[in-house]
Short mmCIF file of C-alpha atoms and ligand atoms in Angstrom, two decimals:
data_model
loop_
_atom_site.label_atom_id
_atom_site.label_comp_id
_atom_site.label_asym_id
_atom_site.label_seq_id
_atom_site.Cartn_x
_atom_site.Cartn_y
_atom_site.Cartn_z
CA MET A 536 40.22 68.42 126.09
CA PRO A 537 38.74 71.53 126.52
CA ARG A 538 40.20 74.12 129.42
CA SER A 539 37.31 76.49 130.89
CA LEU A 540 38.16 79.46 133.22
CA VAL A 541 35.03 80.52 135.49
CA THR A 542 35.79 83.37 136.88
CA GLY A 543 33.29 83.72 140.36
CA GLY A 544 33.47 80.25 140.51
CA ALA A 545 33.10 79.57 144.17
CA GLY A 546 30.29 82.09 144.21
CA PHE A 547 26.64 80.06 143.91
CA ILE A 548 26.14 79.65 140.59
CA GLY A 549 29.75 79.60 139.45
CA SER A 550 30.38 76.73 141.67
CA TYR A 551 27.85 74.15 140.09
CA LEU A 552 28.60 75.11 136.88
CA CYS A 553 32.70 74.08 137.09
CA GLU A 554 30.99 70.92 138.30
CA ARG A 555 29.00 70.77 135.14
CA LEU A 556 32.50 71.49 133.68
CA LEU A 557 33.96 68.97 135.19
CA GLN A 558 31.62 66.35 134.85
CA GLU A 559 32.13 67.40 130.76
CA GLY A 560 35.42 66.03 130.48
CA HIS A 561 36.88 69.97 130.96
CA SER A 562 39.24 71.57 132.51
CA VAL A 563 38.54 74.21 134.68
CA VAL A 564 39.97 76.97 136.90
CA CYS A 565 38.63 78.68 139.02
CA MET A 566 39.47 81.79 140.30
CA ASP A 567 37.21 83.70 142.76
CA ASN A 568 38.66 86.58 146.15
CA LEU A 569 36.20 84.80 147.76
CA SER A 570 34.51 88.10 148.49
CA THR A 571 31.09 87.13 148.15
CA GLY A 572 32.31 83.33 147.23
CA GLU A 573 33.18 80.72 149.68
CA ASN A 574 36.56 78.02 149.87
CA ASP A 575 33.28 75.81 150.94
CA ASN A 576 31.52 75.83 147.32
CA VAL A 577 34.10 73.89 145.11
CA ALA A 578 36.14 72.01 148.99
CA HIS A 579 34.72 69.19 147.26
CA LEU A 580 36.14 69.05 144.02
CA GLN A 581 39.46 67.02 144.02
CA THR A 582 40.63 65.56 140.41
CA LYS A 583 43.59 67.19 139.10
CA ARG A 584 41.94 69.32 136.76
CA PHE A 585 40.34 71.74 138.94
CA GLU A 586 42.49 74.23 139.72
CA PHE A 587 41.25 76.89 142.33
CA ILE A 588 42.84 80.59 142.33
CA PRO A 589 42.31 82.76 144.60
CA TYR A 590 42.33 86.40 142.10
CA ASP A 591 40.45 89.42 141.66
CA VAL A 592 39.26 89.93 138.27
CA THR A 593 38.79 93.55 138.63
CA ARG A 594 43.29 92.64 137.65
CA HIS A 595 44.93 91.53 134.70
CA ILE A 596 44.05 88.62 133.78
CA ASP A 597 46.74 86.22 132.39
CA LEU A 598 46.72 82.15 132.25
CA GLU A 599 50.13 80.85 130.31
CA GLY A 600 48.56 77.21 128.19
CA PRO A 601 45.50 77.65 126.38
CA VAL A 602 42.08 78.13 127.12
CA ASP A 603 38.55 76.91 125.81
CA TYR A 604 35.94 78.98 127.07
CA VAL A 605 35.88 81.76 129.81
CA LEU A 606 32.72 82.00 131.96
CA HIS A 607 32.68 85.00 133.27
CA PHE A 608 30.19 84.92 136.52
CA ALA A 609 32.28 87.10 138.83
CA SER A 610 30.21 90.00 140.90
CA PRO A 611 28.34 90.63 144.20
CA ALA A 612 24.18 89.51 142.85
CA SER A 613 22.13 89.62 145.85
CA PRO A 614 20.40 93.67 146.71
CA GLU A 615 22.36 93.00 150.52
CA ASP A 616 25.73 92.21 148.80
CA TYR A 617 25.63 94.69 146.35
CA LEU A 618 24.25 97.50 148.74
CA ARG A 619 27.27 97.05 150.64
CA LEU A 620 29.82 96.91 148.04
CA PRO A 621 29.16 99.29 145.23
CA ILE A 622 32.37 99.85 143.67
CA PRO A 623 33.42 96.31 143.28
CA THR A 624 30.30 95.73 141.39
CA LEU A 625 30.58 97.65 139.56
CA LYS A 626 34.30 97.63 139.20
CA VAL A 627 34.25 94.01 138.18
CA GLY A 628 31.08 94.17 135.83
CA ALA A 629 33.22 96.82 133.67
CA LEU A 630 37.46 96.43 134.51
CA GLY A 631 36.13 92.29 134.80
CA THR A 632 35.01 92.06 131.82
CA HIS A 633 37.07 93.79 130.00
CA ASN A 634 40.21 91.84 131.28
CA ALA A 635 38.31 89.27 130.88
CA LEU A 636 37.11 89.64 127.58
CA GLY A 637 40.92 90.54 127.17
CA LEU A 638 42.00 87.25 127.62
CA ALA A 639 39.59 84.91 125.64
CA LEU A 640 40.54 87.68 122.24
CA LYS A 641 44.20 86.51 123.34
CA LYS A 642 43.23 82.82 123.85
CA ARG A 643 40.63 82.90 121.27
CA ALA A 644 37.57 80.88 123.40
CA THR A 645 34.66 81.61 123.62
CA PHE A 646 33.45 84.09 125.78
CA PHE A 647 29.88 83.25 128.35
CA LEU A 648 28.88 87.06 130.96
CA ALA A 649 26.15 85.85 133.04
CA SER A 650 23.95 88.89 132.78
CA THR A 651 20.97 89.15 134.43
CA SER A 652 16.81 90.21 134.58
CA GLU A 653 18.35 93.25 136.89
CA VAL A 654 18.76 94.03 133.16
CA TYR A 655 15.10 95.16 132.87
CA GLY A 656 14.94 97.18 136.08
CA ASP A 657 11.44 97.96 137.32
CA PRO A 658 9.62 96.37 134.78
CA LEU A 659 6.90 98.24 132.77
CA VAL A 660 6.24 95.22 130.81
CA SER A 661 5.81 92.07 131.89
CA PRO A 662 7.17 89.06 131.16
CA GLN A 663 9.65 90.00 130.16
CA SER A 664 11.29 89.22 126.62
CA GLU A 665 14.84 89.19 125.56
CA ALA A 666 13.30 92.82 122.96
CA TYR A 667 12.83 95.14 126.38
CA TRP A 668 14.48 97.38 127.33
CA GLY A 669 14.04 97.97 130.57
CA ASN A 670 13.20 100.35 133.53
CA VAL A 671 16.90 101.12 135.39
CA ASN A 672 17.24 103.91 137.81
CA PRO A 673 20.73 105.25 137.04
CA VAL A 674 21.85 106.43 140.19
CA GLY A 675 19.84 104.43 142.71
CA PRO A 676 20.90 102.08 144.79
CA ARG A 677 20.42 98.80 142.60
CA GLY A 678 21.96 101.26 139.18
CA VAL A 679 25.63 99.36 140.34
CA TYR A 680 24.67 95.79 139.76
CA ASP A 681 21.64 96.83 136.59
CA GLU A 682 24.88 99.22 135.51
CA ALA A 683 26.94 97.36 135.50
CA LYS A 684 25.56 94.29 133.72
CA ARG A 685 24.13 96.38 131.74
CA TYR A 686 27.83 97.64 130.45
CA ALA A 687 29.09 94.37 130.70
CA GLU A 688 26.18 93.48 128.28
CA ALA A 689 27.31 96.09 125.60
CA MET A 690 31.05 95.48 125.97
CA THR A 691 30.34 91.50 124.85
CA MET A 692 28.56 92.77 121.89
CA ALA A 693 31.45 95.30 121.04
CA TYR A 694 33.80 92.37 120.92
CA HIS A 695 31.72 90.07 119.45
CA ARG A 696 31.28 93.06 117.03
CA VAL A 697 35.08 94.05 116.68
CA HIS A 698 37.03 91.26 116.95
CA GLY A 699 34.74 88.17 115.93
CA LEU A 700 34.74 87.07 119.18
CA ASN A 701 32.59 83.89 120.41
CA THR A 702 30.57 85.33 123.47
CA ARG A 703 26.94 84.15 124.71
CA ILE A 704 25.22 86.79 127.02
CA ALA A 705 22.77 84.89 129.99
CA ARG A 706 20.05 87.03 131.55
CA ILE A 707 19.86 84.48 135.42
CA PHE A 708 16.38 85.01 136.32
CA ASN A 709 16.19 84.79 140.55
CA THR A 710 17.68 81.18 141.14
CA TYR A 711 17.91 78.79 144.42
CA GLY A 712 18.99 75.97 146.11
CA PRO A 713 21.21 74.20 148.55
CA ARG A 714 25.10 75.93 148.89
CA MET A 715 23.40 80.02 148.96
CA ARG A 716 24.68 81.88 151.83
CA PHE A 717 22.99 82.24 155.11
CA GLY A 718 23.39 85.85 155.29
CA ASP A 719 23.41 86.64 151.48
CA GLY A 720 20.09 89.25 152.29
CA ARG A 721 17.85 87.19 149.55
CA ALA A 722 14.65 85.80 150.02
CA VAL A 723 15.02 82.33 149.74
CA PRO A 724 18.02 81.70 152.21
CA THR A 725 16.63 84.41 154.90
CA PHE A 726 13.08 83.10 155.08
CA MET A 727 14.19 79.96 155.05
CA VAL A 728 16.95 80.13 157.62
CA GLN A 729 14.17 82.42 159.92
CA ALA A 730 11.42 79.82 159.35
CA LEU A 731 13.72 76.50 160.32
CA ARG A 732 14.66 78.88 163.57
CA GLY A 733 11.21 79.79 164.34
CA GLU A 734 12.31 83.41 163.96
CA PRO A 735 9.62 85.63 161.96
CA LEU A 736 10.43 85.57 158.38
CA THR A 737 10.46 89.30 157.04
CA VAL A 738 8.29 91.35 154.24
CA HIS A 739 9.74 93.88 152.78
CA GLY A 740 7.03 96.39 151.07
CA ASP A 741 3.53 93.96 151.11
CA GLY A 742 4.11 91.22 149.97
CA GLY A 743 2.29 91.42 146.44
CA GLN A 744 5.22 92.36 144.52
CA THR A 745 6.14 89.10 142.20
CA ARG A 746 8.72 87.36 141.48
CA SER A 747 9.71 83.96 139.22
CA PHE A 748 12.14 81.28 140.99
CA CYS A 749 14.31 78.50 139.09
CA TYR A 750 16.09 75.68 140.82
CA ILE A 751 20.26 75.62 140.13
CA ALA A 752 19.24 72.08 138.74
CA ASP A 753 17.85 73.40 135.74
CA THR A 754 19.83 76.94 135.49
CA VAL A 755 22.65 75.55 134.82
CA GLU A 756 21.99 72.89 132.35
CA GLY A 757 20.10 76.02 130.05
CA LEU A 758 23.50 77.59 130.43
CA PHE A 759 24.99 74.45 129.87
CA ARG A 760 22.97 74.30 126.54
CA LEU A 761 24.23 77.98 125.97
CA LEU A 762 27.32 78.11 125.78
CA MET A 763 27.30 74.67 123.42
CA SER A 764 24.77 76.99 121.05
CA ASP A 765 25.81 79.37 118.20
CA ASN A 766 23.69 81.84 119.89
CA GLN A 767 25.77 85.96 120.45
CA GLU A 768 21.88 87.30 121.24
CA PRO A 769 21.15 87.46 125.41
CA VAL A 770 19.13 84.32 126.44
CA ASN A 771 16.81 84.67 129.46
CA ILE A 772 17.62 81.47 131.82
CA GLY A 773 14.53 81.49 134.24
CA ASN A 774 11.17 79.22 135.90
CA PRO A 775 8.11 82.01 134.01
CA ASP A 776 6.35 80.30 137.25
CA GLU A 777 5.45 83.95 139.32
CA MET A 778 4.61 84.47 142.48
CA THR A 779 3.86 87.03 144.75
CA ILE A 780 6.51 87.32 147.82
CA ASN A 781 3.86 86.86 150.25
CA ASP A 782 2.49 83.33 148.60
CA LEU A 783 6.49 82.49 148.55
CA ALA A 784 6.62 83.11 152.60
CA ARG A 785 3.62 80.77 153.09
CA LEU A 786 5.08 78.47 151.22
CA ILE A 787 8.29 77.77 152.63
CA LEU A 788 6.09 77.89 156.68
CA GLU A 789 4.34 75.45 154.88
CA ILE A 790 7.44 73.19 153.59
CA THR A 791 9.65 73.69 157.08
CA GLY A 792 6.38 72.93 159.11
CA SER A 793 7.41 76.44 161.50
CA ARG A 794 4.87 78.43 162.78
CA SER A 795 7.24 82.02 162.06
CA PRO A 796 4.82 85.05 161.55
CA LEU A 797 5.10 87.31 159.16
CA LEU A 798 7.38 90.52 160.12
CA TYR A 799 5.96 93.31 157.04
CA GLN A 800 9.16 96.24 156.83
CA SER A 801 10.11 98.71 154.39
CA LEU A 802 10.65 97.73 150.56
CA PRO A 803 13.86 98.92 149.57
CA ILE A 804 14.26 101.70 146.90
CA ASP A 805 13.81 100.72 143.43
CA ASP A 806 12.29 97.37 144.22
CA PRO A 807 11.44 95.82 141.06
CA LYS A 808 6.99 95.28 141.06
CA VAL A 809 7.22 92.05 139.20
CA ARG A 810 9.59 89.69 137.39
CA ARG A 811 8.72 86.80 135.32
CA PRO A 812 11.04 85.92 132.17
CA ASP A 813 9.52 84.78 129.15
CA ILE A 814 11.49 82.33 127.85
CA THR A 815 9.95 81.32 124.41
CA ARG A 816 13.63 82.42 122.91
CA ALA A 817 15.73 79.76 125.19
CA GLU A 818 12.56 77.19 124.66
CA GLN A 819 14.02 77.58 120.66
CA LEU A 820 17.07 78.23 120.45
CA LEU A 821 18.70 75.93 123.31
CA HIS A 822 15.13 73.03 124.26
CA TRP A 823 14.92 74.00 127.42
CA LYS A 824 12.29 74.79 129.69
CA PRO A 825 13.22 74.36 133.75
CA GLU A 826 12.18 71.11 135.14
CA THR A 827 11.34 70.81 138.63
CA ASP A 828 8.98 72.64 140.49
CA LEU A 829 9.04 75.09 143.37
CA ARG A 830 8.36 73.24 145.62
CA ASN A 831 10.48 69.65 144.64
CA GLY A 832 12.84 72.47 144.45
CA LEU A 833 11.76 74.41 147.78
CA MET A 834 12.19 71.07 150.02
CA LYS A 835 15.67 69.94 148.65
CA THR A 836 16.81 73.94 149.76
CA ALA A 837 14.91 72.73 153.20
CA ALA A 838 16.50 70.12 153.04
CA TRP A 839 20.28 72.10 153.39
CA PHE A 840 19.02 74.24 154.87
CA ARG A 841 18.67 72.47 157.80
CA GLU A 842 21.61 70.29 157.62
CA ARG A 843 23.23 73.41 157.97
CA LEU A 844 21.90 74.92 161.10
CA GLU A 845 22.25 71.80 162.78
CA ARG A 846 26.13 71.69 161.59
CA SER A 847 26.60 75.44 162.14
CA ARG A 848 24.85 74.61 165.69
CA VAL A 849 27.12 71.49 166.49
CA GLU A 850 30.41 73.35 165.68
CA GLY A 851 28.86 76.50 167.81
CA LYS A 852 28.43 74.32 170.96
CA ILE A 853 31.80 72.53 170.52
CA ASN A 854 33.61 75.94 169.99
N1 UDP B 1478 12.36 90.59 149.86
C1 UDP B 1478 11.72 89.80 151.73
N2 UDP B 1478 12.53 89.61 152.34
C2 UDP B 1478 13.72 89.13 152.61
C3 UDP B 1478 14.47 89.34 151.31
C4 UDP B 1478 13.81 90.19 150.46
O1 UDP B 1478 10.41 90.26 151.16
O2 UDP B 1478 13.99 88.75 153.86
C5 UDP B 1478 11.99 90.45 149.17
C6 UDP B 1478 12.86 91.97 148.37
O3 UDP B 1478 12.54 92.47 148.21
C7 UDP B 1478 12.65 91.67 146.44
C8 UDP B 1478 11.90 89.54 146.90
O4 UDP B 1478 11.42 89.55 147.93
O5 UDP B 1478 11.21 92.04 145.98
C9 UDP B 1478 13.69 89.10 146.48
O6 UDP B 1478 13.94 89.62 146.76
P1 UDP B 1478 15.81 89.26 146.27
O7 UDP B 1478 16.65 89.81 147.41
O8 UDP B 1478 15.87 87.51 147.08
O9 UDP B 1478 16.17 89.28 144.91
P2 UDP B 1478 15.94 90.16 143.86
O10 UDP B 1478 14.53 89.24 142.76
O11 UDP B 1478 15.00 92.01 144.32
O12 UDP B 1478 17.09 90.73 143.18
#
């Protein structure tokens, strides 16, 4: 039975990954300091093959016994979170990655880095292929996340080149689905909750900036295939279906049947104007592409948010 360590395993993507690895027959150790992850995300993983260790991976990591895969997913990942936690974000990308690599080397495990489309910054080319080096402002507020992940990629490649460690790098683009945190500040959960509560949808800037949203089940499939592949180069995992934030807001209004207005607010500093993955490499190497269209994915997501809001309303009444 393979044994996997998932750092950040109680986070949005990390928790689905734990679930998938368990389904594939792995035993899974989830490490998370719950700074942005949530116990609720892994509470349903009740099996002897699953272990949760509350831990901050910016400190030295040790684990008894064999480990076959180390998947480093620990990090604040929404702009609001990493702007609120700039130093922990830098530390988990730098020290956390180094510690996780060190453990992988000691155990001769395969190391998997959750990197991000943010390594491309505010891109000057679109779509972004893995060959693009990016356009990042190192001293801007988003630099704490972008540069930490760029450092993490560099460190991962150094361990691969120097120590011959088996490594993978996934550049994950915008992902959405059930289990996103209510207050994480990202467009999808923010608009969903606002629409369901009948509050105005807070669109940043003129809403003309674009993103490409991938449903969580598709993202996890791509990540798992990359883990099982034999490819050391970075691979974009995302959905190339690009849209403006205005169109996203309108689609969420339609799907939730909400009549909330759009409320235009200032654009955050260095907010990328466009983002769209070129997934040719993933298609060729992993035979992977997203299957869920945005409307279907958003409908599933809306059902989950509706249920959660109702539950917290009822609990609020009881308390
Ligand atoms: N956005 C918005 N209103 C919100 C939250 C986000 O208009 O309440 C915008 C944000 O400025 C960005 C896009 O939606 O242009 C996607 O933001 P998100 O935080 O989801 O992730 P990002 O792609 O910026 O990492």
